[in-house]
Coordinates of C-alpha atoms in Angstrom, one line a residue:
Chain A
M1486 CA 22.1 -12.7 10.9
I1487 CA 21.0 -11.3 7.6
R1488 CA 24.4 -11.8 6.1
T1489 CA 24.3 -15.5 6.6
L1490 CA 21.6 -15.6 3.9
L1491 CA 24.1 -14.4 1.4
P1492 CA 25.9 -17.1 -0.5
L1493 CA 29.6 -17.2 0.2
S1494 CA 30.3 -16.8 -3.5
A1495 CA 28.6 -13.4 -3.6
L1496 CA 30.7 -12.1 -0.7
L1497 CA 33.8 -13.3 -2.4
T1498 CA 32.8 -11.8 -5.7
L1499 CA 32.5 -8.5 -3.9
A1500 CA 35.9 -8.9 -2.4
T1501 CA 37.5 -9.6 -5.8
P1502 CA 38.0 -6.6 -8.0
A1503 CA 36.1 -6.9 -11.2
L1504 CA 39.2 -5.9 -13.1
A1505 CA 42.5 -7.6 -12.4
T1506 CA 44.4 -4.4 -12.7
D1507 CA 43.3 -1.6 -10.5
P1508 CA 45.4 1.3 -11.7
A1509 CA 45.5 4.6 -9.9
P1510 CA 42.1 6.0 -10.5
S1511 CA 41.8 9.1 -12.6
P1512 CA 39.5 11.3 -10.5
G1513 CA 37.0 13.3 -12.4
L1514 CA 38.0 12.0 -15.8
A1515 CA 35.4 10.4 -18.1
P1516 CA 36.6 7.2 -19.8
S1517 CA 36.6 9.0 -23.2
E1518 CA 39.0 11.6 -21.7
I1519 CA 41.3 9.0 -20.5
V1520 CA 41.4 7.4 -23.9
A1521 CA 41.9 10.7 -25.6
A1522 CA 45.1 11.2 -23.5
A1523 CA 46.6 7.9 -24.5
P1524 CA 50.1 8.2 -26.1
K1525 CA 50.4 7.3 -29.7
A1526 CA 52.5 4.2 -28.9
E1527 CA 49.5 2.6 -27.2
W1528 CA 47.5 2.6 -30.4
V1529 CA 47.8 -0.5 -32.7
A1530 CA 47.3 -0.1 -36.4
I1531 CA 44.7 -2.3 -38.0
P1532 CA 45.9 -3.7 -41.3
A1533 CA 43.7 -2.8 -44.3
T1534 CA 43.8 -6.6 -45.1
D1535 CA 41.9 -7.2 -41.9
L1536 CA 39.0 -4.8 -42.8
L1537 CA 35.9 -5.7 -44.7
V1538 CA 34.1 -2.7 -46.2
M1539 CA 30.4 -2.9 -47.0
D1540 CA 28.8 -0.1 -49.1
L1541 CA 25.0 0.0 -49.0
A1542 CA 22.8 1.7 -51.5
P1543 CA 22.2 5.3 -50.4
G1544 CA 19.4 5.7 -47.9
P1545 CA 16.4 8.0 -47.9
N1546 CA 18.6 11.1 -47.6
A1547 CA 20.7 10.0 -50.5
K1548 CA 23.9 10.0 -48.4
P1549 CA 26.5 7.1 -48.8
R1550 CA 26.2 4.4 -46.2
R1551 CA 29.5 2.6 -45.5
V1552 CA 30.0 0.0 -42.8
V1553 CA 33.6 -1.0 -41.8
I1554 CA 34.2 -4.3 -40.1
Q1555 CA 37.5 -5.5 -38.5
L1556 CA 38.1 -9.2 -38.9
M1557 CA 39.5 -11.2 -35.9
P1558 CA 43.1 -12.1 -35.8
P1559 CA 44.4 -15.6 -35.6
P1560 CA 43.9 -18.0 -33.9
F1561 CA 40.2 -17.1 -33.8
A1562 CA 37.7 -18.1 -36.5
Q1563 CA 40.2 -18.3 -39.3
G1564 CA 38.3 -21.0 -41.3
W1565 CA 35.3 -18.7 -41.7
I1566 CA 37.4 -15.6 -42.2
G1567 CA 39.3 -17.4 -45.0
N1568 CA 35.9 -18.0 -46.7
I1569 CA 34.9 -14.3 -46.2
R1570 CA 38.1 -13.1 -47.8
K1571 CA 37.4 -15.4 -50.8
L1572 CA 33.7 -14.2 -51.0
A1573 CA 34.8 -10.5 -50.9
A1574 CA 37.5 -11.1 -53.6
A1575 CA 34.8 -12.8 -55.8
H1576 CA 32.4 -9.8 -55.2
W1577 CA 29.9 -12.4 -54.0
W1578 CA 27.8 -10.0 -51.9
D1579 CA 27.5 -7.3 -54.5
G1580 CA 23.9 -6.7 -55.3
L1581 CA 22.6 -8.9 -52.4
S1582 CA 20.8 -7.3 -49.5
I1583 CA 20.1 -6.8 -45.8
N1584 CA 17.3 -9.2 -45.2
R1585 CA 16.7 -9.3 -41.5
V1586 CA 16.5 -6.6 -38.8
Q1587 CA 15.3 -7.9 -35.4
D1588 CA 15.0 -5.3 -32.7
N1589 CA 17.4 -5.7 -29.8
Y1590 CA 19.1 -8.6 -31.6
V1591 CA 20.7 -8.7 -35.0
V1592 CA 20.9 -7.2 -38.5
Q1593 CA 21.7 -10.0 -41.1
W1594 CA 22.7 -9.9 -44.7
G1595 CA 23.4 -12.3 -47.5
D1596 CA 21.5 -14.0 -50.3
A1597 CA 17.8 -13.6 -49.7
D1598 CA 17.3 -16.5 -52.2
G1599 CA 19.9 -18.7 -50.5
E1600 CA 17.3 -21.2 -49.3
D1601 CA 16.1 -21.7 -52.9
K1602 CA 18.6 -23.9 -54.8
A1603 CA 17.2 -22.8 -58.1
K1604 CA 17.7 -19.1 -57.4
A1605 CA 20.6 -19.1 -54.9
R1606 CA 23.7 -17.2 -56.1
K1607 CA 26.6 -19.5 -57.1
L1608 CA 29.4 -19.8 -54.6
P1609 CA 33.0 -19.3 -55.4
T1610 CA 35.0 -22.6 -55.3
G1611 CA 37.3 -23.5 -52.5
L1612 CA 35.2 -22.5 -49.5
A1613 CA 36.2 -24.4 -46.4
V1614 CA 33.7 -26.4 -44.4
V1615 CA 34.5 -25.3 -40.8
P1616 CA 33.4 -27.6 -37.9
E1617 CA 31.6 -26.3 -34.9
V1618 CA 34.4 -27.2 -32.6
A1619 CA 36.2 -24.2 -34.0
Y1620 CA 33.8 -21.9 -32.1
Q1621 CA 36.3 -22.3 -29.2
T1622 CA 40.1 -22.0 -29.8
N1623 CA 43.3 -22.8 -28.0
V1624 CA 45.3 -19.6 -27.5
S1625 CA 49.1 -19.7 -26.9
G1626 CA 49.0 -16.7 -24.7
G1627 CA 50.6 -17.8 -21.4
D1628 CA 48.5 -17.1 -18.3
P1629 CA 45.2 -15.6 -19.2
L1630 CA 45.1 -13.8 -15.9
K1631 CA 47.9 -11.5 -17.1
Y1632 CA 45.3 -9.8 -19.4
L1633 CA 42.7 -7.3 -18.4
K1634 CA 40.1 -9.5 -16.7
I1635 CA 36.4 -9.5 -15.8
A1636 CA 36.0 -11.9 -12.9
T1637 CA 32.2 -11.6 -12.7
D1638 CA 30.9 -12.9 -16.0
P1639 CA 27.7 -14.9 -16.0
Y1640 CA 28.7 -16.5 -19.3
A1641 CA 32.3 -17.6 -18.7
Q1642 CA 34.6 -18.7 -15.9
F1643 CA 36.0 -15.3 -16.5
S1644 CA 36.5 -13.1 -19.6
I1645 CA 39.5 -11.0 -20.7
F1646 CA 40.5 -8.5 -23.3
W1647 CA 43.0 -10.3 -25.6
Q1648 CA 44.9 -8.3 -28.2
G1649 CA 42.0 -5.9 -28.5
W1650 CA 39.1 -8.4 -28.4
P1651 CA 36.7 -9.5 -25.6
V1652 CA 36.9 -13.3 -25.1
G1653 CA 35.6 -15.7 -22.7
V1654 CA 38.0 -18.2 -21.0
D1655 CA 37.5 -21.7 -19.8
Y1656 CA 40.2 -22.7 -17.5
S1657 CA 39.1 -26.3 -17.3
T1658 CA 40.3 -26.9 -20.8
V1659 CA 43.8 -25.5 -20.6
H1660 CA 46.9 -27.4 -21.4
S1661 CA 50.3 -26.1 -20.1
L1662 CA 49.9 -22.3 -20.2
D1663 CA 47.8 -22.2 -23.2
F1664 CA 44.1 -21.4 -22.6
S1665 CA 40.9 -22.1 -24.3
A1666 CA 38.8 -19.1 -25.3
W1667 CA 36.1 -17.8 -27.5
P1668 CA 34.9 -14.4 -28.8
V1669 CA 31.9 -13.0 -27.0
H1670 CA 28.7 -11.5 -28.5
C1671 CA 28.9 -7.9 -27.6
Y1672 CA 27.1 -5.0 -29.4
G1673 CA 28.7 -4.6 -32.9
M1674 CA 30.2 -8.1 -33.1
V1675 CA 29.8 -9.8 -36.5
G1676 CA 28.9 -13.5 -36.7
V1677 CA 28.2 -16.2 -39.2
G1678 CA 24.6 -17.2 -39.8
R1679 CA 24.0 -21.0 -40.0
N1680 CA 21.4 -23.7 -40.2
L1681 CA 20.8 -26.3 -37.4
P1682 CA 23.8 -28.1 -36.0
P1683 CA 26.2 -29.5 -37.0
D1684 CA 26.1 -26.9 -39.7
A1685 CA 28.4 -24.0 -38.7
G1686 CA 27.9 -21.7 -41.6
N1687 CA 30.1 -20.9 -44.5
G1688 CA 30.5 -17.2 -44.0
T1689 CA 28.0 -16.0 -46.7
E1690 CA 25.3 -15.1 -44.2
L1691 CA 26.6 -12.5 -41.7
Y1692 CA 24.9 -10.7 -38.9
V1693 CA 25.8 -7.9 -36.5
V1694 CA 24.6 -7.6 -32.9
I1695 CA 22.4 -4.5 -32.4
G1696 CA 21.1 -5.0 -28.9
Q1697 CA 21.8 -6.4 -25.5
A1698 CA 24.7 -8.8 -25.8
P1699 CA 23.2 -12.2 -26.8
R1700 CA 25.8 -14.1 -24.9
H1701 CA 23.8 -17.3 -25.1
L1702 CA 25.1 -17.4 -28.7
D1703 CA 28.7 -17.6 -27.5
R1704 CA 30.2 -21.0 -28.5
N1705 CA 27.1 -21.7 -30.5
I1706 CA 27.9 -19.5 -33.6
A1707 CA 31.1 -18.3 -35.1
L1708 CA 32.1 -14.7 -34.5
V1709 CA 34.4 -13.3 -37.1
G1710 CA 34.8 -9.6 -36.3
R1711 CA 33.2 -6.3 -35.3
V1712 CA 31.8 -3.2 -36.8
I1713 CA 34.3 -0.3 -36.2
E1714 CA 32.5 2.4 -38.2
G1715 CA 29.0 3.0 -39.6
I1716 CA 27.0 0.6 -37.5
E1717 CA 24.3 3.2 -37.4
H1718 CA 23.6 2.4 -41.0
L1719 CA 22.5 -1.0 -39.9
S1720 CA 21.1 -0.5 -36.4
S1721 CA 18.7 2.3 -37.5
L1722 CA 17.2 0.3 -40.4
P1723 CA 13.4 -0.4 -40.1
R1724 CA 12.7 -3.6 -38.2
G1725 CA 11.4 -6.6 -40.2
T1726 CA 7.9 -7.6 -39.5
G1727 CA 8.2 -11.3 -40.4
A1728 CA 9.4 -14.1 -38.1
L1729 CA 12.8 -13.4 -36.6
G1730 CA 12.7 -9.9 -38.0
F1731 CA 13.0 -11.0 -41.7
Y1732 CA 11.6 -8.5 -44.1
Q1733 CA 8.4 -9.9 -45.7
T1734 CA 8.9 -8.2 -49.1
A1735 CA 11.9 -7.6 -51.3
A1736 CA 11.1 -3.9 -51.4
E1737 CA 11.9 -3.6 -47.7
R1738 CA 15.5 -4.9 -48.1
T1739 CA 18.5 -2.6 -48.3
Q1740 CA 20.7 -3.4 -51.3
I1741 CA 24.4 -4.0 -50.8
N1742 CA 26.4 -2.3 -53.5
S1743 CA 29.7 -3.9 -52.7
V1744 CA 31.7 -5.7 -50.1
R1745 CA 35.5 -5.6 -50.4
L1746 CA 38.6 -6.2 -48.3
G1747 CA 39.9 -3.0 -47.0
S1748 CA 43.1 -3.5 -49.1
A1749 CA 40.9 -3.3 -52.2
V1750 CA 39.2 0.0 -51.3
P1751 CA 40.8 3.2 -52.7
A1752 CA 41.5 6.0 -50.2
L1753 CA 40.2 4.0 -47.2
P1754 CA 41.2 5.8 -43.9
A1755 CA 43.6 4.0 -41.6
Y1756 CA 42.2 2.7 -38.3
E1757 CA 43.7 1.8 -35.0
Y1758 CA 42.6 0.4 -31.7
L1759 CA 43.8 1.1 -28.2
S1760 CA 46.0 -1.8 -27.1
T1761 CA 44.1 -3.7 -24.4
E1762 CA 47.5 -4.5 -22.9
S1763 CA 48.3 -0.8 -22.4
A1764 CA 48.3 1.2 -19.2
T1765 CA 45.7 3.6 -20.6
C1766 CA 43.3 0.7 -21.4
A1767 CA 43.6 -0.5 -17.9
K1768 CA 42.7 2.9 -16.6
Y1769 CA 39.9 3.3 -19.1
A1770 CA 38.4 -0.1 -18.1
Y1771 CA 38.7 0.8 -14.5
A1772 CA 37.0 4.1 -15.1
R1773 CA 34.2 2.4 -17.0
A1774 CA 33.6 0.2 -14.0
N1775 CA 34.0 3.1 -11.5
R1776 CA 32.6 6.2 -13.1
R1777 CA 33.7 9.3 -11.2
D1778 CA 33.2 12.0 -13.8
P1779 CA 30.9 14.8 -12.6
F1780 CA 27.7 13.3 -13.9
F1781 CA 28.0 10.3 -11.6
I1782 CA 27.3 9.9 -7.8
T1783 CA 27.6 6.1 -7.3
P1784 CA 30.4 4.2 -9.0
A1785 CA 29.2 0.7 -10.0
G1786 CA 32.3 -1.1 -8.8
G1787 CA 32.3 -3.5 -11.7
A1788 CA 31.4 -3.7 -15.4
D1789 CA 30.2 -6.2 -17.9
I1790 CA 32.8 -7.1 -20.5
C1791 CA 30.4 -5.8 -23.2
N1792 CA 30.1 -2.5 -21.4
I1793 CA 33.8 -1.8 -21.9
P1794 CA 34.0 -1.3 -25.7
V1795 CA 37.5 -1.4 -27.0
P1796 CA 38.3 2.1 -28.3
V1797 CA 38.8 2.1 -32.1
R1798 CA 39.4 5.3 -34.2
R1799 CA 40.6 6.6 -37.4
A1800 CA 44.4 6.8 -37.1
K1801 CA 45.8 10.2 -36.1
Chain B
M539 CA 49.0 -26.4 -10.9
I540 CA 47.1 -24.3 -13.4
R541 CA 44.0 -24.3 -11.3
T542 CA 45.8 -22.5 -8.5
L543 CA 45.9 -19.4 -10.7
L544 CA 42.2 -19.2 -10.7
P545 CA 40.7 -17.1 -7.9
L546 CA 38.6 -18.9 -5.4
S547 CA 35.7 -16.7 -6.2
A548 CA 35.6 -17.8 -9.8
L549 CA 35.5 -21.4 -8.8
L550 CA 32.7 -20.8 -6.3
T551 CA 30.8 -18.8 -8.8
L552 CA 30.8 -21.8 -11.1
A553 CA 29.6 -24.0 -8.3
T554 CA 26.7 -21.6 -7.6
P555 CA 23.8 -21.8 -10.0
A556 CA 23.2 -18.5 -11.6
L557 CA 19.5 -18.8 -10.9
A558 CA 18.4 -19.6 -7.4
T559 CA 15.7 -21.9 -8.7
D560 CA 16.8 -24.7 -10.9
P561 CA 13.5 -26.2 -12.0
A562 CA 13.3 -29.4 -13.9
P563 CA 14.7 -28.4 -17.3
S564 CA 12.4 -28.4 -20.3
P565 CA 14.5 -30.3 -22.8
G566 CA 14.2 -29.1 -26.3
L567 CA 11.9 -26.2 -25.6
A568 CA 12.8 -22.7 -26.5
P569 CA 12.2 -20.1 -23.8
S570 CA 9.4 -18.6 -25.9
E571 CA 7.7 -22.0 -26.1
I572 CA 7.9 -22.4 -22.3
V573 CA 6.2 -18.9 -21.9
A574 CA 3.5 -19.7 -24.5
A575 CA 2.5 -22.7 -22.3
A576 CA 2.1 -20.7 -19.1
P577 CA -1.3 -21.0 -17.5
K578 CA -3.5 -17.9 -17.6
A579 CA -3.3 -17.6 -13.8
E580 CA 0.5 -16.9 -14.0
W581 CA -0.1 -13.8 -16.1
V582 CA -0.6 -10.5 -14.2
A583 CA -2.8 -7.7 -15.6
I584 CA -1.1 -4.4 -16.0
P585 CA -3.6 -1.6 -15.0
A586 CA -4.2 1.0 -17.7
T587 CA -3.4 3.6 -15.1
D588 CA 0.2 2.3 -15.0
L589 CA 0.6 2.8 -18.8
L590 CA 1.9 5.8 -20.6
V591 CA 1.0 5.9 -24.3
M592 CA 3.1 8.1 -26.6
D593 CA 1.9 8.6 -30.2
L594 CA 4.5 9.9 -32.6
A595 CA 3.8 11.7 -35.8
P596 CA 3.5 9.2 -38.6
G597 CA 6.9 8.2 -40.2
P598 CA 8.0 8.0 -43.8
N599 CA 5.6 5.2 -44.5
A600 CA 2.7 7.2 -43.1
K601 CA 1.8 4.4 -40.6
P602 CA 0.9 5.3 -37.0
R603 CA 3.7 5.0 -34.4
R604 CA 2.6 4.2 -30.9
V605 CA 4.9 3.5 -28.0
V606 CA 3.5 1.9 -24.8
I607 CA 5.3 2.3 -21.5
Q608 CA 4.6 0.5 -18.3
L609 CA 5.4 2.6 -15.2
M610 CA 7.0 1.0 -12.2
P611 CA 4.9 0.0 -9.2
P612 CA 5.5 1.3 -5.7
P613 CA 7.9 1.6 -3.9
F614 CA 10.1 2.4 -6.8
A615 CA 10.5 5.9 -8.3
Q616 CA 7.1 7.2 -7.2
G617 CA 8.1 10.8 -6.9
W618 CA 9.1 11.0 -10.5
I619 CA 6.2 8.9 -11.6
G620 CA 3.8 11.2 -9.8
N621 CA 5.2 14.1 -11.9
I622 CA 4.9 12.1 -15.1
R623 CA 1.2 11.4 -14.4
K624 CA 0.7 15.2 -13.9
L625 CA 2.6 16.0 -17.1
A626 CA 0.6 13.5 -19.1
A627 CA -2.7 14.8 -17.6
A628 CA -1.6 18.4 -18.6
H629 CA -0.8 17.2 -22.2
W630 CA 2.6 18.7 -21.5
W631 CA 4.5 16.6 -24.1
D632 CA 2.0 17.2 -26.9
G633 CA 3.8 18.8 -29.8
L634 CA 7.3 18.3 -28.3
S635 CA 9.8 15.9 -29.9
I636 CA 12.4 13.2 -29.9
N637 CA 15.6 15.2 -29.7
R638 CA 18.3 12.7 -29.2
V639 CA 19.2 9.2 -30.6
Q640 CA 22.6 7.9 -29.6
D641 CA 23.5 4.6 -31.1
N642 CA 23.9 1.7 -28.6
Y643 CA 22.7 4.0 -25.8
V644 CA 19.5 6.0 -25.6
V645 CA 16.6 7.7 -27.3
Q646 CA 15.5 10.9 -25.4
W647 CA 12.4 13.1 -25.7
G648 CA 11.1 16.3 -24.1
D649 CA 11.3 20.0 -24.7
A650 CA 14.1 20.8 -27.2
D651 CA 14.0 24.4 -25.9
G652 CA 14.1 23.3 -22.3
E653 CA 17.5 24.9 -21.7
D654 CA 16.3 28.3 -23.0
K655 CA 14.2 29.9 -20.3
A656 CA 12.6 32.3 -22.7
K657 CA 11.4 29.5 -25.0
A658 CA 10.9 26.6 -22.6
R659 CA 7.4 25.2 -22.3
K660 CA 5.7 26.2 -19.0
L661 CA 5.4 23.4 -16.5
P662 CA 2.3 22.4 -14.7
T663 CA 2.2 23.4 -11.1
G664 CA 2.7 21.0 -8.2
L665 CA 5.6 18.9 -9.6
A666 CA 7.7 17.3 -6.9
V667 CA 11.4 17.9 -6.4
V668 CA 12.7 14.4 -5.9
P669 CA 16.0 13.8 -4.2
E670 CA 18.7 11.6 -5.6
V671 CA 18.6 9.3 -2.6
A672 CA 15.3 8.0 -4.1
Y673 CA 17.3 6.2 -6.9
Q674 CA 17.5 3.3 -4.3
T675 CA 14.5 2.2 -2.3
N676 CA 13.8 0.1 0.7
V677 CA 11.5 -2.8 -0.3
S678 CA 9.4 -4.6 2.3
G679 CA 9.6 -7.9 0.6
G680 CA 11.0 -10.3 3.1
D681 CA 14.1 -12.2 2.1
P682 CA 15.3 -11.1 -1.4
L683 CA 16.7 -14.6 -1.9
K684 CA 13.2 -16.0 -2.3
Y685 CA 12.9 -14.2 -5.6
L686 CA 14.3 -15.4 -8.9
K687 CA 18.0 -14.5 -8.5
I688 CA 21.0 -13.7 -10.6
A689 CA 24.1 -14.4 -8.4
T690 CA 26.7 -13.3 -10.9
D691 CA 26.0 -9.7 -11.6
P692 CA 29.0 -7.3 -12.1
Y693 CA 26.9 -4.4 -11.0
A694 CA 25.2 -5.5 -7.8
Q695 CA 25.7 -7.9 -4.9
F696 CA 23.1 -9.8 -6.7
S697 CA 20.0 -9.0 -8.7
I698 CA 16.5 -10.4 -8.7
F699 CA 13.2 -10.2 -10.5
W700 CA 10.8 -8.5 -8.2
Q701 CA 7.1 -8.4 -9.1
G702 CA 8.0 -8.3 -12.8
W703 CA 11.0 -6.0 -12.7
P704 CA 14.7 -6.5 -12.7
V705 CA 16.3 -4.9 -9.7
G706 CA 19.7 -4.9 -8.1
V707 CA 20.0 -5.7 -4.4
D708 CA 22.5 -4.4 -1.8
Y709 CA 22.4 -6.7 1.2
S710 CA 24.6 -4.4 3.2
T711 CA 21.8 -1.9 3.6
V712 CA 19.1 -4.1 4.7
H713 CA 17.1 -3.7 7.9
S714 CA 15.2 -6.6 9.4
L715 CA 14.0 -8.5 6.3
D716 CA 13.5 -5.5 4.2
F717 CA 16.1 -5.0 1.5
S718 CA 17.4 -2.1 -0.4
A719 CA 17.1 -2.3 -4.2
W720 CA 17.1 -0.3 -7.4
P721 CA 15.8 -0.8 -10.9
V722 CA 18.5 -1.7 -13.5
H723 CA 19.2 -0.3 -16.9
C724 CA 18.2 -3.1 -19.3
Y725 CA 17.2 -2.6 -22.9
G726 CA 13.8 -0.8 -23.1
M727 CA 13.9 0.7 -19.6
V728 CA 12.8 4.3 -19.4
G729 CA 14.6 6.8 -17.2
V730 CA 14.5 10.5 -16.3
G731 CA 17.0 12.8 -17.9
R732 CA 18.7 15.2 -15.5
N733 CA 21.4 17.9 -15.2
L734 CA 24.5 17.5 -13.0
P735 CA 24.0 16.3 -9.4
P736 CA 22.3 17.0 -7.1
D737 CA 19.7 17.5 -9.8
A738 CA 17.7 14.3 -10.2
G739 CA 15.3 15.4 -13.0
N740 CA 11.6 16.3 -12.8
G741 CA 10.3 13.7 -15.3
T742 CA 9.9 16.0 -18.3
E743 CA 13.0 14.6 -20.1
L744 CA 12.6 10.9 -20.6
Y745 CA 14.9 8.4 -22.3
V746 CA 14.8 4.7 -23.3
V747 CA 17.7 2.4 -23.5
I748 CA 18.3 1.1 -27.0
G749 CA 21.6 -0.7 -26.7
Q750 CA 23.9 -2.7 -24.3
A751 CA 22.5 -2.3 -20.8
P752 CA 24.3 0.9 -19.5
R753 CA 24.3 -0.4 -16.0
H754 CA 26.8 2.2 -14.9
L755 CA 23.7 4.5 -14.8
D756 CA 22.1 2.3 -12.1
R757 CA 21.7 4.4 -8.9
N758 CA 22.8 7.4 -10.9
I759 CA 19.6 8.2 -12.7
A760 CA 15.9 7.5 -11.9
L761 CA 14.3 4.6 -13.8
V762 CA 10.5 4.9 -14.0
G763 CA 9.3 2.1 -16.4
R764 CA 9.9 0.2 -19.6
V765 CA 8.6 0.1 -23.1
I766 CA 6.3 -2.9 -23.6
E767 CA 5.2 -2.2 -27.2
G768 CA 6.5 -0.2 -30.1
I769 CA 10.1 0.3 -29.1
E770 CA 11.1 -0.2 -32.7
H771 CA 9.5 3.2 -33.5
L772 CA 12.3 4.7 -31.3
S773 CA 15.2 2.3 -31.8
S774 CA 15.1 2.6 -35.6
L775 CA 15.1 6.4 -35.7
P776 CA 18.1 8.0 -37.5
R777 CA 21.0 8.6 -35.1
G778 CA 21.7 12.2 -34.2
T779 CA 25.0 13.6 -35.4
G780 CA 25.5 16.2 -32.7
A781 CA 27.3 15.6 -29.3
L782 CA 25.7 12.8 -27.3
G783 CA 23.5 11.9 -30.3
F784 CA 21.4 15.1 -30.2
Y785 CA 19.9 16.1 -33.5
Q786 CA 21.6 19.2 -34.9
T787 CA 18.6 20.6 -36.7
A788 CA 14.9 20.9 -35.7
A789 CA 14.0 19.2 -39.0
E790 CA 15.6 15.9 -37.8
R791 CA 13.4 15.6 -34.7
T792 CA 10.3 13.4 -34.6
Q793 CA 7.2 15.1 -33.4
I794 CA 5.3 13.7 -30.4
N795 CA 1.6 14.1 -31.2
S796 CA 0.5 13.1 -27.7
V797 CA 1.4 11.4 -24.4
R798 CA -1.5 10.1 -22.2
L799 CA -1.9 7.8 -19.3
G800 CA -3.4 4.5 -20.6
S801 CA -6.6 5.1 -18.7
A802 CA -7.2 8.2 -21.0
V803 CA -6.7 6.3 -24.3
P804 CA -9.8 5.0 -26.0
A805 CA -9.7 1.3 -27.1
L806 CA -6.3 0.6 -25.7
P807 CA -5.5 -3.1 -25.6
A808 CA -5.1 -4.7 -22.2
Y809 CA -1.5 -5.9 -21.4
E810 CA -0.2 -8.5 -18.9
Y811 CA 3.2 -9.8 -17.8
L812 CA 4.3 -13.2 -16.7
S813 CA 4.6 -13.2 -12.9
T814 CA 8.2 -13.4 -12.1
E815 CA 7.2 -15.4 -9.0
S816 CA 5.6 -18.1 -11.1
A817 CA 6.8 -21.6 -11.8
T818 CA 6.8 -20.9 -15.6
C819 CA 9.0 -17.8 -15.2
A820 CA 11.5 -19.9 -13.2
K821 CA 11.6 -22.4 -16.1
Y822 CA 11.8 -19.7 -18.7
A823 CA 14.7 -18.0 -16.9
Y824 CA 16.5 -21.3 -16.5
A825 CA 16.0 -22.0 -20.2
R826 CA 17.4 -18.6 -21.1
A827 CA 20.5 -19.4 -19.1
N828 CA 20.7 -23.0 -20.4
R829 CA 19.5 -23.0 -24.0
R830 CA 18.7 -26.6 -25.1
D831 CA 16.4 -25.9 -28.1
P832 CA 17.6 -27.5 -31.3
F833 CA 19.7 -24.5 -32.5
F834 CA 22.0 -24.7 -29.5
I835 CA 25.0 -27.0 -28.8
T836 CA 26.6 -25.4 -25.7
P837 CA 24.3 -24.0 -22.9
A838 CA 25.8 -21.0 -21.3
G839 CA 25.1 -22.1 -17.7
G840 CA 24.2 -18.5 -16.7
A841 CA 22.6 -15.3 -17.9
D842 CA 22.8 -11.6 -17.4
I843 CA 19.7 -10.2 -15.8
C844 CA 19.2 -8.0 -18.9
N845 CA 19.3 -11.1 -21.1
I846 CA 16.2 -12.5 -19.4
P847 CA 13.5 -10.0 -20.5
V848 CA 10.3 -10.3 -18.5
P849 CA 7.6 -11.6 -20.9
V850 CA 4.9 -9.0 -21.6
R851 CA 2.0 -9.4 -24.1
R852 CA -1.4 -8.2 -25.0
A853 CA -3.9 -9.9 -22.7
K854 CA -5.4 -13.1 -24.1

């Protein structure tokens, strides 16, 4: 009687595992313990050329503040990422600042005078103008269902982990066994600030998500990477008190000393991520969705794609 | 051919609106603009007796730091909330501290010496021992589908907004037209720290979510309220460098000057929330899920329950 009130879709969603792969559970192990036991072969090295290293001016305690960002691999967002590589090579961000910190939303950096043509910092030549259609990309990946999958995603037909990245998938746009996908706005993801459409940003203004995943921005702004170390240097900054969390005075801004590609930074540690196509990652994701370590009494039975952060670490 | 790869549930999920009520869209209006136009009658006053006001010691810029928390109404979490009222009346938290700040997770406060029986602050008498079964509650609310509903929720059969609060619903546990529900761990929600099960906490150790909704904690820890003002005084604190984000030295902790029920705080502003049963709230939620204000080009078509924050403001 009561059950007839429930939409059929909800019942079927329950019947469908949230993750395509339901590996043998690892009773009693926390997700972090499962990851710690992964064999070395399941970790994928991140090339230093795919890292962007931002050094901020030291904070109140005088300690260095370094933020390390991993840029997305092809075919995602390569137009903007090409610009970012050029901007870093030209030392374009050096001496600019963190200009916006909006609670539960984003931290943004770039040229605080960018809107003022007389004062704006001169851009290097050769930056691409990337069209907004590039927010979504065709991926030659075969069947998307072979990847670790989240079936219950309010923002996409479903979402998957593809070569280490959370992406939304739209089956209706596929051709052959390619599929159309886009990166999703999880905590720590880095995107490209822009003006009103059809502007899609040139990569000079960047932001990082520091709150609940603002997934309504998916397919509306370009995502280019994620912070893999040092996000606390951004997320703990004082919130701006102006509109949208912009600082109202120059004194409140945090200075950026330098932004460089990882390959141009001496003595940078090597980083690696847990292959999202690995057996351990499937177990880890399953455990994130079905916590059975001693603290927990009721496993959720599912998880949001942004609540399964891809493990990244300094290489061992 | 391709479409046969898609599970039926995903197709049906697409066919089902994420929100039960699809009001006439408000083309071009941002969710905040829709809320700003709500008639006064749609706003619900929050009694001062349901507020908990925490004043921190002033920060580096010497400005006052006040955090205002709204406690949940019955039937949710009343055992713990009764304890919290007693603790506030006894000034129990005065002079204690913020002891833990874990990035993308929680800020936690209480007695830093609580684990050390010799040093722990003495508790007031008469605190209830609340059992963990109280994480989930029977609600005499009639049909839960009459509320603003999120059909696509990875963590619950579905979730609704009930009298201003986001709650998960489990239809399988209903009797008559009551339904079984639990508050969900969205950004800003306040919960009760505890030890290993079956301990369910006594309300002395509280935490607030400052990152991606840790929904795996739903039904595993008691939620008792949400921060409605001043969360930036917690979310921007330096992250702790010890295990779980605990501060490693006493000097890093932020002192709590006082915690009082709102009814004991002179000159406290009045607060109100937008009725989640109102026509405007339905429009607001729909707009959050289908952004059509000028910045957006691709409406999501759905939203996570934690990405539709219930509007709360100082009373006008």
